[in-house]
Short mmCIF file of N, CA and C and ligand atoms in Angstrom, two decimals:
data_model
loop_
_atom_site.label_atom_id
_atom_site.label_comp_id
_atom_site.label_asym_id
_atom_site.label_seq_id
_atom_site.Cartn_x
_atom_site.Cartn_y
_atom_site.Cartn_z
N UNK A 33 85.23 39.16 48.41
CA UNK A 33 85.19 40.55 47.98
C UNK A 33 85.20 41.48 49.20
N UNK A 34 85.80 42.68 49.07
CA UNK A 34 86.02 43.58 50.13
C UNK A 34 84.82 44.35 50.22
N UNK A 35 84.44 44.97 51.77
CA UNK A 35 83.85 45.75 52.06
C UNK A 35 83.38 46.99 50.97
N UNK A 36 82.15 47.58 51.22
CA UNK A 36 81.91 48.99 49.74
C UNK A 36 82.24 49.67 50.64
N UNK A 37 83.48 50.01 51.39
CA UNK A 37 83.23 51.64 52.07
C UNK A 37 84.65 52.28 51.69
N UNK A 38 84.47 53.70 52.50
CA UNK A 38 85.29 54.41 52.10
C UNK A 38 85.49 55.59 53.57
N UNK A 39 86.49 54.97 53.88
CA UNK A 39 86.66 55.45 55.48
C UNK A 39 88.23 56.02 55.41
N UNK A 40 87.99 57.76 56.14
CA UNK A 40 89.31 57.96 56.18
C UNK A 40 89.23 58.41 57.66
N UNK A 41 90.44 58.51 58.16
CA UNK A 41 91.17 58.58 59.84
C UNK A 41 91.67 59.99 59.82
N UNK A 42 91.17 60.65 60.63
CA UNK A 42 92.00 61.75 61.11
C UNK A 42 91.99 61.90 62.52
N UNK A 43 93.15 62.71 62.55
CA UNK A 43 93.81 63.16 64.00
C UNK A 43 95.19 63.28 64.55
N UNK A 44 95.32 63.70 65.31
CA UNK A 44 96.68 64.33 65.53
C UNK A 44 98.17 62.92 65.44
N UNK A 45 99.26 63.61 65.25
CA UNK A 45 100.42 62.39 64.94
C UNK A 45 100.37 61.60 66.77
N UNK A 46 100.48 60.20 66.29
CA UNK A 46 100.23 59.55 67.15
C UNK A 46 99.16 58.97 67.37
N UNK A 47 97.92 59.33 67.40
CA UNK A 47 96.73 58.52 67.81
C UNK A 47 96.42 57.20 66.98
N UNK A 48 97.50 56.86 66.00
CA UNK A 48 97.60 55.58 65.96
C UNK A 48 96.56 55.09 64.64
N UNK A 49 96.53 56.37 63.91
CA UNK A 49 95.47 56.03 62.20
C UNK A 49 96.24 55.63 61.53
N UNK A 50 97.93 55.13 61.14
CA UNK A 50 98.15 54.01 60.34
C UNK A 50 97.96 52.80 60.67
N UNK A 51 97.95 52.73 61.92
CA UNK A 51 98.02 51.14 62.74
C UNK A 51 96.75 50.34 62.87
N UNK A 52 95.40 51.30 63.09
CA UNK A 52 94.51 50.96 63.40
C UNK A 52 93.99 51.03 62.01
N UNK A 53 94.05 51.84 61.20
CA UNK A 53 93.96 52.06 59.78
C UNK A 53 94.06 50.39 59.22
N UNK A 54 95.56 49.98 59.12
CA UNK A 54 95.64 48.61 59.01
C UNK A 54 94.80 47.56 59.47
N UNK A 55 94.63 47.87 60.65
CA UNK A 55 94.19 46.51 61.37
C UNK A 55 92.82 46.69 60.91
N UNK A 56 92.14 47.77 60.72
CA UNK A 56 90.49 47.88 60.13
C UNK A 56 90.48 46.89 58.97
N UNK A 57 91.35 47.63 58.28
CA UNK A 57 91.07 47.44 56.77
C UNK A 57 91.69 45.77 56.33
N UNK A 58 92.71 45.19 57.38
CA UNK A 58 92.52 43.51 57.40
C UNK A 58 91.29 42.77 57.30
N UNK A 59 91.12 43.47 58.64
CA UNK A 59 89.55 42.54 59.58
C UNK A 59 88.37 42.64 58.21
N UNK A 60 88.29 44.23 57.64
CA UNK A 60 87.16 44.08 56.72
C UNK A 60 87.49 43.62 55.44
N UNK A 61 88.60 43.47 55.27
CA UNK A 61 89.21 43.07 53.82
C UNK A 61 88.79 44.43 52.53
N UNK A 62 89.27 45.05 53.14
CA UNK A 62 89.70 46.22 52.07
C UNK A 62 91.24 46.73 52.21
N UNK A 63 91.33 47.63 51.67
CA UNK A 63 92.82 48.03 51.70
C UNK A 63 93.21 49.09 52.08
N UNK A 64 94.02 49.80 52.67
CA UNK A 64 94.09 50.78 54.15
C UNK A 64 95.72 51.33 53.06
N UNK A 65 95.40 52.79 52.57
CA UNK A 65 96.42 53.92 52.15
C UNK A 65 97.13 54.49 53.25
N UNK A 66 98.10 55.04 53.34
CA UNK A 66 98.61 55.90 53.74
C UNK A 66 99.02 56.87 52.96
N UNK A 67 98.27 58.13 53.67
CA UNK A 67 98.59 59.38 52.87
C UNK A 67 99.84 59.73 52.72
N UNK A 68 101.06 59.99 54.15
CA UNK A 68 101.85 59.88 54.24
C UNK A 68 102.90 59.23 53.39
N UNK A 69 102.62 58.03 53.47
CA UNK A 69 103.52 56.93 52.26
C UNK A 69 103.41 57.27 50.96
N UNK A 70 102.08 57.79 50.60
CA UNK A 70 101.57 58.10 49.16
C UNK A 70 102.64 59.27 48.47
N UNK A 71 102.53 59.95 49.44
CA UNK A 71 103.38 61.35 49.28
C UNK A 71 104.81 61.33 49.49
N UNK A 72 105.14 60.18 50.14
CA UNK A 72 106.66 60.06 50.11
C UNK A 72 106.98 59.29 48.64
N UNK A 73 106.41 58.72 47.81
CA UNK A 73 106.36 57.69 47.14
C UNK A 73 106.58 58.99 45.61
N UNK A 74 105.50 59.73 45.79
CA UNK A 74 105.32 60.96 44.93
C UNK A 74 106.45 61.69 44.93
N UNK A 75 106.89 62.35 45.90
CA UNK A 75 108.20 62.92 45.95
C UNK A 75 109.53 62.77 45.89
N UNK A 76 109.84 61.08 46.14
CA UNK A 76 110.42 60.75 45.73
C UNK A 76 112.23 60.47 46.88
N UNK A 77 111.39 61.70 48.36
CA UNK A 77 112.48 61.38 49.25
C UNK A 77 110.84 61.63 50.24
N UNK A 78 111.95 61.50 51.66
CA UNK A 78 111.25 61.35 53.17
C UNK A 78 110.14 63.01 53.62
N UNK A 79 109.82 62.62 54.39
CA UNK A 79 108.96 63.60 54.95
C UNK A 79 109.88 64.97 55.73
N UNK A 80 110.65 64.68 56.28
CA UNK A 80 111.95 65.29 57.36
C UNK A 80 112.41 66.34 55.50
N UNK A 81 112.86 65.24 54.92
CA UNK A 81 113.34 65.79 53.49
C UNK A 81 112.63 66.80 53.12
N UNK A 82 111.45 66.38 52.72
CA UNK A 82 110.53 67.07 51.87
C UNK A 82 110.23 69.07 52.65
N UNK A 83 110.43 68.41 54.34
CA UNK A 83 110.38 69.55 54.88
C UNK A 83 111.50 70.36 55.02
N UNK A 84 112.61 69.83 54.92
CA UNK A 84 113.99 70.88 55.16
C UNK A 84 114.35 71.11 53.56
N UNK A 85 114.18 70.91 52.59
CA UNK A 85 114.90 71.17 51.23
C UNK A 85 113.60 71.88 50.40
N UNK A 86 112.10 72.01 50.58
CA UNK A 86 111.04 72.42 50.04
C UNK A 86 109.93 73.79 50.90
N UNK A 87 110.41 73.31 52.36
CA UNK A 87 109.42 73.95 53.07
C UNK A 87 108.00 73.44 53.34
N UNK A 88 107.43 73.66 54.70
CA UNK A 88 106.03 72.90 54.83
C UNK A 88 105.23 73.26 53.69
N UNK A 89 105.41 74.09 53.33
CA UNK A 89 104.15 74.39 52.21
C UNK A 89 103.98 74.24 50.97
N UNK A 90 105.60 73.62 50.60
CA UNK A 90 105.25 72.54 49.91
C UNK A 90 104.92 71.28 49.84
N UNK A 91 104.99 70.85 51.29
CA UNK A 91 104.39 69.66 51.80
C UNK A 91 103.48 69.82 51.72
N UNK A 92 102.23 70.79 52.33
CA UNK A 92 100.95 70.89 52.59
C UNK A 92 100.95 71.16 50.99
N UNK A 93 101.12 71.64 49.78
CA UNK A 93 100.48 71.81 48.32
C UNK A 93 101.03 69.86 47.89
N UNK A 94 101.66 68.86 48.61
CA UNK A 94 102.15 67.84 47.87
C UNK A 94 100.54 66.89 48.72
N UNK A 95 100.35 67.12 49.81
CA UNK A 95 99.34 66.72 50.44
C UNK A 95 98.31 66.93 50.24
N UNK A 96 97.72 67.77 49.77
CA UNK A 96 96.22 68.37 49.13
C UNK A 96 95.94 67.54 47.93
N UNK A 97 97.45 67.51 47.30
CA UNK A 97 97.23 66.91 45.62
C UNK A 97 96.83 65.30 45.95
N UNK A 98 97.55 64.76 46.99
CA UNK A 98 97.34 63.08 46.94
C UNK A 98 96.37 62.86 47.94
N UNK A 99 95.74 63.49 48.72
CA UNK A 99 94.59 63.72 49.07
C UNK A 99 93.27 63.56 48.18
N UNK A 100 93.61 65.05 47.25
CA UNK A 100 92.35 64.55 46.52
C UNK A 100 92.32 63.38 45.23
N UNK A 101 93.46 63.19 44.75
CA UNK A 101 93.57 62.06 43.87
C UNK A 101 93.37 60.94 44.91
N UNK A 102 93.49 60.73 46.14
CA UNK A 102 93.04 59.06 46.70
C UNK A 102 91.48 59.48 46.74
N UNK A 103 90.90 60.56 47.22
CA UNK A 103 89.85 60.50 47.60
C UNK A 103 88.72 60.31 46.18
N UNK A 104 89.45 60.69 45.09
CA UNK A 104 88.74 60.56 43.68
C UNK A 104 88.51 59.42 42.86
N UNK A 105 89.81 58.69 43.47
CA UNK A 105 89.72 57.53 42.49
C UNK A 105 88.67 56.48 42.43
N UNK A 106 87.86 57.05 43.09
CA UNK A 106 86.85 55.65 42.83
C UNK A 106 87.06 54.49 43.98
N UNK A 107 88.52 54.33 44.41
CA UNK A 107 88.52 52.40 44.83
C UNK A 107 88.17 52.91 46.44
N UNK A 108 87.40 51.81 46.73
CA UNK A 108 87.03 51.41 48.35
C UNK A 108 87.97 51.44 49.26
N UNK A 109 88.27 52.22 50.05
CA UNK A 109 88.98 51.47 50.89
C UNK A 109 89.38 52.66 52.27
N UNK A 110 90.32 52.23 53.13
CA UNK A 110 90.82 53.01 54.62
C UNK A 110 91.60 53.95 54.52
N UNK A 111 91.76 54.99 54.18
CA UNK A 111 92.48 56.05 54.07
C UNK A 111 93.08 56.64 55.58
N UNK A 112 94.65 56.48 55.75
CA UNK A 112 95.01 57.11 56.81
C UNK A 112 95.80 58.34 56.56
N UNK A 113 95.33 59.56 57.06
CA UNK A 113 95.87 60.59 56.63
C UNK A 113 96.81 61.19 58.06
N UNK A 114 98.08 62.34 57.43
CA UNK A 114 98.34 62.93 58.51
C UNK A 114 98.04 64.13 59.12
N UNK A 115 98.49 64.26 60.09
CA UNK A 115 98.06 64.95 61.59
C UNK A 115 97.34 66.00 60.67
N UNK A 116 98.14 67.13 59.87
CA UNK A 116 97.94 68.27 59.49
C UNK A 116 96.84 68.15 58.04
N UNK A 117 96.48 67.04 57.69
CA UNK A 117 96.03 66.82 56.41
C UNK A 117 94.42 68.01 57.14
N UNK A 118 93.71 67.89 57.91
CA UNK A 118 92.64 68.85 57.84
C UNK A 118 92.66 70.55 58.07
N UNK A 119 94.08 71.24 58.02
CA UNK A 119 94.47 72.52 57.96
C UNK A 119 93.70 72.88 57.16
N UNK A 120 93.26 72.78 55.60
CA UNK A 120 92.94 73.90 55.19
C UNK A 120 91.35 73.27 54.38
N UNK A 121 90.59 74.66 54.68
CA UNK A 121 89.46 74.12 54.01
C UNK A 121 89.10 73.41 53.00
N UNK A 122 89.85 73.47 51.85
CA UNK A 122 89.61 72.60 50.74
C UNK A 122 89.69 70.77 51.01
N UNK A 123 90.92 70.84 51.68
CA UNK A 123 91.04 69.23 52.45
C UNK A 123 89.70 68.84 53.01
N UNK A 124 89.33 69.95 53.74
CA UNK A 124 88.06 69.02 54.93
C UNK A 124 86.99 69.09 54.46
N UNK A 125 86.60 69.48 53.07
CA UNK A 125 85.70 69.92 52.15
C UNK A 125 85.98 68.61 51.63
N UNK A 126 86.96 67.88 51.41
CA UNK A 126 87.13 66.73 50.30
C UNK A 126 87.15 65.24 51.29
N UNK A 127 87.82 65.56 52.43
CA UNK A 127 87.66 64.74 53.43
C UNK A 127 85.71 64.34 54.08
N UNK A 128 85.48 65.28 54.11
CA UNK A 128 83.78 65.51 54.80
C UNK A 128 82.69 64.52 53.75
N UNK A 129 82.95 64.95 52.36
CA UNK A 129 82.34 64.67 50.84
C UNK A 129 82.46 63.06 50.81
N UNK A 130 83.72 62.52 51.15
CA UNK A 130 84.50 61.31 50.69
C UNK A 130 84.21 60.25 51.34
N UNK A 131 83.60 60.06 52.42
CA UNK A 131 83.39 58.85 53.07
C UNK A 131 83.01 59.08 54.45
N UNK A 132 83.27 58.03 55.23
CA UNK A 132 83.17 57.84 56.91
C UNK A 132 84.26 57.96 57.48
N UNK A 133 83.91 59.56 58.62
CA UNK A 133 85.29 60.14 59.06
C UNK A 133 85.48 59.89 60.46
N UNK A 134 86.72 58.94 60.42
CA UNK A 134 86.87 58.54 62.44
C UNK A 134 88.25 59.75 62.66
N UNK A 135 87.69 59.90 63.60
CA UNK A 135 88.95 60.71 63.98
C UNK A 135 89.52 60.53 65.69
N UNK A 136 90.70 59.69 65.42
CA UNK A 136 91.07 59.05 65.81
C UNK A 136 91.67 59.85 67.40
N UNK A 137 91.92 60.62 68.31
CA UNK A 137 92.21 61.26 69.20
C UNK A 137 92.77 60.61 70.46
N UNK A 138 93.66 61.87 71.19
CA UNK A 138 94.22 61.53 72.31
C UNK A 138 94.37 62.69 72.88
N UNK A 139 94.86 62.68 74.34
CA UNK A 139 95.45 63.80 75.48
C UNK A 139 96.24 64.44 74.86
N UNK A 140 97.46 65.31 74.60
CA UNK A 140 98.56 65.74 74.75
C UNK A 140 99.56 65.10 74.95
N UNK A 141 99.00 64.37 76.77
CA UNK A 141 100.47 63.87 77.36
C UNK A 141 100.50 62.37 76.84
N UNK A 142 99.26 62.03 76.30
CA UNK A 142 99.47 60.43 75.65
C UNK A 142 100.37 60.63 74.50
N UNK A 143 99.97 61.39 73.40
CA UNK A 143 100.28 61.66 72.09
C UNK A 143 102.09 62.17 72.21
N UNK A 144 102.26 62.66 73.69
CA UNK A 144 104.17 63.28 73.73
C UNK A 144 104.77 61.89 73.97
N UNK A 145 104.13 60.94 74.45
CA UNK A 145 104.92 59.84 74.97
C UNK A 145 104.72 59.09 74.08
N UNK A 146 103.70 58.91 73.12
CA UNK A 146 104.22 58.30 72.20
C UNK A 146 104.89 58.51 70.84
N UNK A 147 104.98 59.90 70.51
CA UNK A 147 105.79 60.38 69.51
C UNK A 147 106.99 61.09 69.91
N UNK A 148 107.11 61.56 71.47
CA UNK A 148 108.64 61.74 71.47
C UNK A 148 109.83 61.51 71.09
N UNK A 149 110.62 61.70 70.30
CA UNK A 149 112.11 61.50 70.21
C UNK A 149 111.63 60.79 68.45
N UNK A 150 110.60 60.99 67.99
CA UNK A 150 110.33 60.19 66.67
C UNK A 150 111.06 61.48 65.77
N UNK A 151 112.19 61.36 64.78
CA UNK A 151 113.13 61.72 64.20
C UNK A 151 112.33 61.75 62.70
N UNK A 152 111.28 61.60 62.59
CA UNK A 152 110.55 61.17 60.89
C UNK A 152 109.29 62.35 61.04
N UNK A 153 109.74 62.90 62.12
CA UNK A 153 108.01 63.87 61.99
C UNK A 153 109.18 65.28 62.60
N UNK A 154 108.91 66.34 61.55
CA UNK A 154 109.73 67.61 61.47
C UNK A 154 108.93 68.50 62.21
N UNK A 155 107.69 68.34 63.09
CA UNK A 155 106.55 69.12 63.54
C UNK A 155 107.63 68.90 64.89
N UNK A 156 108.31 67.91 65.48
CA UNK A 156 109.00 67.43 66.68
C UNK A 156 110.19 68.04 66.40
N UNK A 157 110.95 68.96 65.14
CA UNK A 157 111.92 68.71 65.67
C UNK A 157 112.34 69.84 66.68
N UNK A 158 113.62 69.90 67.49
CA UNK A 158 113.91 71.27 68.39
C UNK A 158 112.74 71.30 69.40
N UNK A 159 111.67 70.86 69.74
CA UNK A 159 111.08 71.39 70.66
C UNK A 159 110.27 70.46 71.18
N UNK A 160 110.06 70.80 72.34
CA UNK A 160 109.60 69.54 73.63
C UNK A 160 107.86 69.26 73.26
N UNK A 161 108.26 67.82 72.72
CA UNK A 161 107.14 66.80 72.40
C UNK A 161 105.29 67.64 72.83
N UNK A 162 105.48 67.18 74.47
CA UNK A 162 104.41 67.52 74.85
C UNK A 162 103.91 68.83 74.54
N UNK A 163 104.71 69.88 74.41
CA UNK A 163 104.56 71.29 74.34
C UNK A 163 103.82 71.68 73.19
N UNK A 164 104.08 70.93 71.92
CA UNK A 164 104.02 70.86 70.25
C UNK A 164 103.07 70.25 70.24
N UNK A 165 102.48 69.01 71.00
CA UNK A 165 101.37 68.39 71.48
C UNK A 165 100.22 69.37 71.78
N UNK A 166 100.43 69.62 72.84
CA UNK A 166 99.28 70.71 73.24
C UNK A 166 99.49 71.77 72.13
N UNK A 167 100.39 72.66 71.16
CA UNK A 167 100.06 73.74 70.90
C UNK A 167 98.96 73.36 69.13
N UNK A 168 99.47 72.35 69.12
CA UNK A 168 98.74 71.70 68.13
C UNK A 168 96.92 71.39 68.13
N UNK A 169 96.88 70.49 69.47
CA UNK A 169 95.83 70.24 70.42
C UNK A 169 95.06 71.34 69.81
N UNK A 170 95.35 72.88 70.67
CA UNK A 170 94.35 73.63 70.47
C UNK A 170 94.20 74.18 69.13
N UNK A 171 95.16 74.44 68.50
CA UNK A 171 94.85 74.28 66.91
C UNK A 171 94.05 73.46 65.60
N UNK A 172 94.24 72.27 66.24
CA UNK A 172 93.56 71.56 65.60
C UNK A 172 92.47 70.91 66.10
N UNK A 173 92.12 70.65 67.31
CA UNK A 173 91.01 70.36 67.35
C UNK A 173 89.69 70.24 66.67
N UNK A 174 89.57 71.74 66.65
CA UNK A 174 87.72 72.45 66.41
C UNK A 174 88.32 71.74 64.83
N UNK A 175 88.70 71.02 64.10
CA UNK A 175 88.86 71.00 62.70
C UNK A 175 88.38 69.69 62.82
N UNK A 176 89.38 68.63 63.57
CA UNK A 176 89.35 67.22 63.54
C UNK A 176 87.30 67.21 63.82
N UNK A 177 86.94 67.94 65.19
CA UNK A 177 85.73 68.11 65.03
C UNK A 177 84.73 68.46 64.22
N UNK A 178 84.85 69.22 63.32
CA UNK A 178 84.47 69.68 62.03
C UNK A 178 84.19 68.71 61.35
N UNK A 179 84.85 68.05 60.95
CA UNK A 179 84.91 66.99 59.96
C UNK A 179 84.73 65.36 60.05
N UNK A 180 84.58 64.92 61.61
CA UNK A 180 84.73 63.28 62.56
C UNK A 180 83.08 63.35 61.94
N UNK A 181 82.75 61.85 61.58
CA UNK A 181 81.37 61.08 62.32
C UNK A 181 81.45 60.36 63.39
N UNK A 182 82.93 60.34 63.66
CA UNK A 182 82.84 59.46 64.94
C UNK A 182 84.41 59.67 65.61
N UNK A 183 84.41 59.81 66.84
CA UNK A 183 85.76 60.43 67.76
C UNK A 183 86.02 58.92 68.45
N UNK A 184 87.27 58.90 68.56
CA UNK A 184 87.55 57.64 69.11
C UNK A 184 88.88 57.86 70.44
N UNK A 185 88.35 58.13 71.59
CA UNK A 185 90.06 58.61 72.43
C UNK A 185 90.68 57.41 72.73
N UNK A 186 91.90 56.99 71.49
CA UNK A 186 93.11 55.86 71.79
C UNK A 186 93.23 56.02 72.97
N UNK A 187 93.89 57.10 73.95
CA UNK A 187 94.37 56.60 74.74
C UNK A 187 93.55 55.80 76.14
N UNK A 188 92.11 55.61 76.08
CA UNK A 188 91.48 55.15 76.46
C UNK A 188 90.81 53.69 76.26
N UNK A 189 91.62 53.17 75.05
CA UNK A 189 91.85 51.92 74.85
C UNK A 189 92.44 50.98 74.03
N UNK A 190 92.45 49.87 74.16
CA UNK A 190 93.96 49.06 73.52
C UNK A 190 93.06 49.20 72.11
N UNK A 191 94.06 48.81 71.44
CA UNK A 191 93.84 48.57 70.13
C UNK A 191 92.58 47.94 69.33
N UNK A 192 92.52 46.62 70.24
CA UNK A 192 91.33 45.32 69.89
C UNK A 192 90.17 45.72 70.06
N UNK A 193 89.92 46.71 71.21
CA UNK A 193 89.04 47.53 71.60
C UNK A 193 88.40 48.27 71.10
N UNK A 194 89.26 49.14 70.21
CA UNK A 194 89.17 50.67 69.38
C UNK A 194 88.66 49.80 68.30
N UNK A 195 89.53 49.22 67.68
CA UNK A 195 88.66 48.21 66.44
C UNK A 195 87.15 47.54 66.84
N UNK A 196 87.17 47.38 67.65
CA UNK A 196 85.52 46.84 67.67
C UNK A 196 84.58 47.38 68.04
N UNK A 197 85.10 48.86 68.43
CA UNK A 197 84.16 50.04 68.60
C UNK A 197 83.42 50.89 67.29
N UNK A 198 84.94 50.36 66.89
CA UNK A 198 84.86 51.36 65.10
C UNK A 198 83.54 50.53 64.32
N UNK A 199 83.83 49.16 64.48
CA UNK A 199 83.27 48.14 63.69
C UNK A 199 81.55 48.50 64.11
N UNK A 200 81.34 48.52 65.25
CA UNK A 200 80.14 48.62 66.15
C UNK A 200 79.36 49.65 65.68
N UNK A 201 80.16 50.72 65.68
CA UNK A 201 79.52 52.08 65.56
C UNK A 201 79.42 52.37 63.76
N UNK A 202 80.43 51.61 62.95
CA UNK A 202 79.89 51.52 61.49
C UNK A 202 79.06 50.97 61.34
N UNK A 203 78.26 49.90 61.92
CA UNK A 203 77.38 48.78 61.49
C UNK A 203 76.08 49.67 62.30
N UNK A 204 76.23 50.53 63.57
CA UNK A 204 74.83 51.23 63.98
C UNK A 204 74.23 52.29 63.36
N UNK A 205 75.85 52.90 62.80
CA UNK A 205 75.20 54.07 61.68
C UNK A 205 75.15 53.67 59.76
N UNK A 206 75.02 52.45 60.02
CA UNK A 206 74.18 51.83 58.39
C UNK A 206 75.49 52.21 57.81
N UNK A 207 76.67 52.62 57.97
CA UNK A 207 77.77 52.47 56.92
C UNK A 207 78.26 51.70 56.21
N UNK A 208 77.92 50.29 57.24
CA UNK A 208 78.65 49.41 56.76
C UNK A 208 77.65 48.75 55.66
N UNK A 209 78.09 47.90 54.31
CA UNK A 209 77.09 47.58 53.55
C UNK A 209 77.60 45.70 53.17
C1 S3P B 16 102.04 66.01 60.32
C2 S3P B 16 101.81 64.69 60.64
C3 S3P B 16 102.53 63.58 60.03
C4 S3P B 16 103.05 63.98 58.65
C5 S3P B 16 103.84 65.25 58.74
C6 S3P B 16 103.02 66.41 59.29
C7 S3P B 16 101.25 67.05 61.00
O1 S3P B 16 101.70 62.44 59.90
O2 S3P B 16 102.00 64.14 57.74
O3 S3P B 16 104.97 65.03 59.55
O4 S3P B 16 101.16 68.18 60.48
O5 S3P B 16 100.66 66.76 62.08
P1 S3P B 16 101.21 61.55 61.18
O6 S3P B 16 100.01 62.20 61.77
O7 S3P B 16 100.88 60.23 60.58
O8 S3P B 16 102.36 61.48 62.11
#
């Protein structure tokens, strides 16, 4: 039987909350969402799509909705959300309520090198990685902070690492059951 928790990931695109998302939710044997996927699945085309034929804001009203329907349903499990999912108060109101919040973080110049030239995220397109990086950075920050029980800076360590920090620091703050 899987873990009782209910852990969602935030932080900016890149810091690596589907990946690590996964690899959590193996190790504990629960099952690891993607918000992202959820909402492509809902809509029925891509994210790039959803943003050039609807507008972000209907992305951000398609994201709020599968947001709070994962966060409602009742089942256990790793929720990886994207970059922008804590924009607006109602999200981080439902995010905060819902479980154990890692928020997953990096530099700027880590987060440009690893999402540069990525063609699936419309926040990149036309304009230089790092730049969109940082202007984001200071935008979102004080939010990801708002809402973390626990900050984790990827680019300060491999993967195997970050997972057994996460694991460490769930089991010191009684989350884990
Ligand atoms: C976004 C991040 C993306 C995706 C969309 C918007 C953002 O998810 O939701 O392109 O506003 O930062 P990732 O953080 O998984 O890349």
């Amino acid at each position: 039987m899987g873990a009782e928790i209910f852990v969602i990931l935030i932080g900016p695109m890149g810091a690596g909350k589907s990946t690590i998302g996964r690899r959590l939710a193996a190790r504990l044997g629960v099952s690891c969402v993607d918000l992202d996927a959820v909402i492509v699945e809902r809509a029925g085309c891509s994210i790039p799509d959803i943003f050039a034929e609807q507008g972000e804001a209907s992305f951000r009203a398609l994201e709020s909705e599968c947001l709070k329907t994962l966060c409602e349903d009742g089942k256990k499990k790793f929720l990886a959300t994207g970059g922008g999912a804590v924009l607006s108060e109602a999200n981080r109101q439902i995010i905060k309520q819902s479980g154990f919040v890692i928020w997953l973080d990096a530099r700027p110049e880590v987060l440009a090198k690893r999402i540069g030239g990525d063609r699936n995220r419309p926040l990149l397109k036309g304009v230089k990685p790092l730049q969109r990086a940082r202007e984001l950075d200071v935008q979102r920050r004080p939010l990801y902070k708002s809402c973390a029980d626990l900050r984790i800076d990827t680019g300060k360590m491999k993967v195997p690492q970050t997972i057994h920090t996460i694991i460490d620091a769930m089991d010191k703050t009684s989350y884990m059951m």
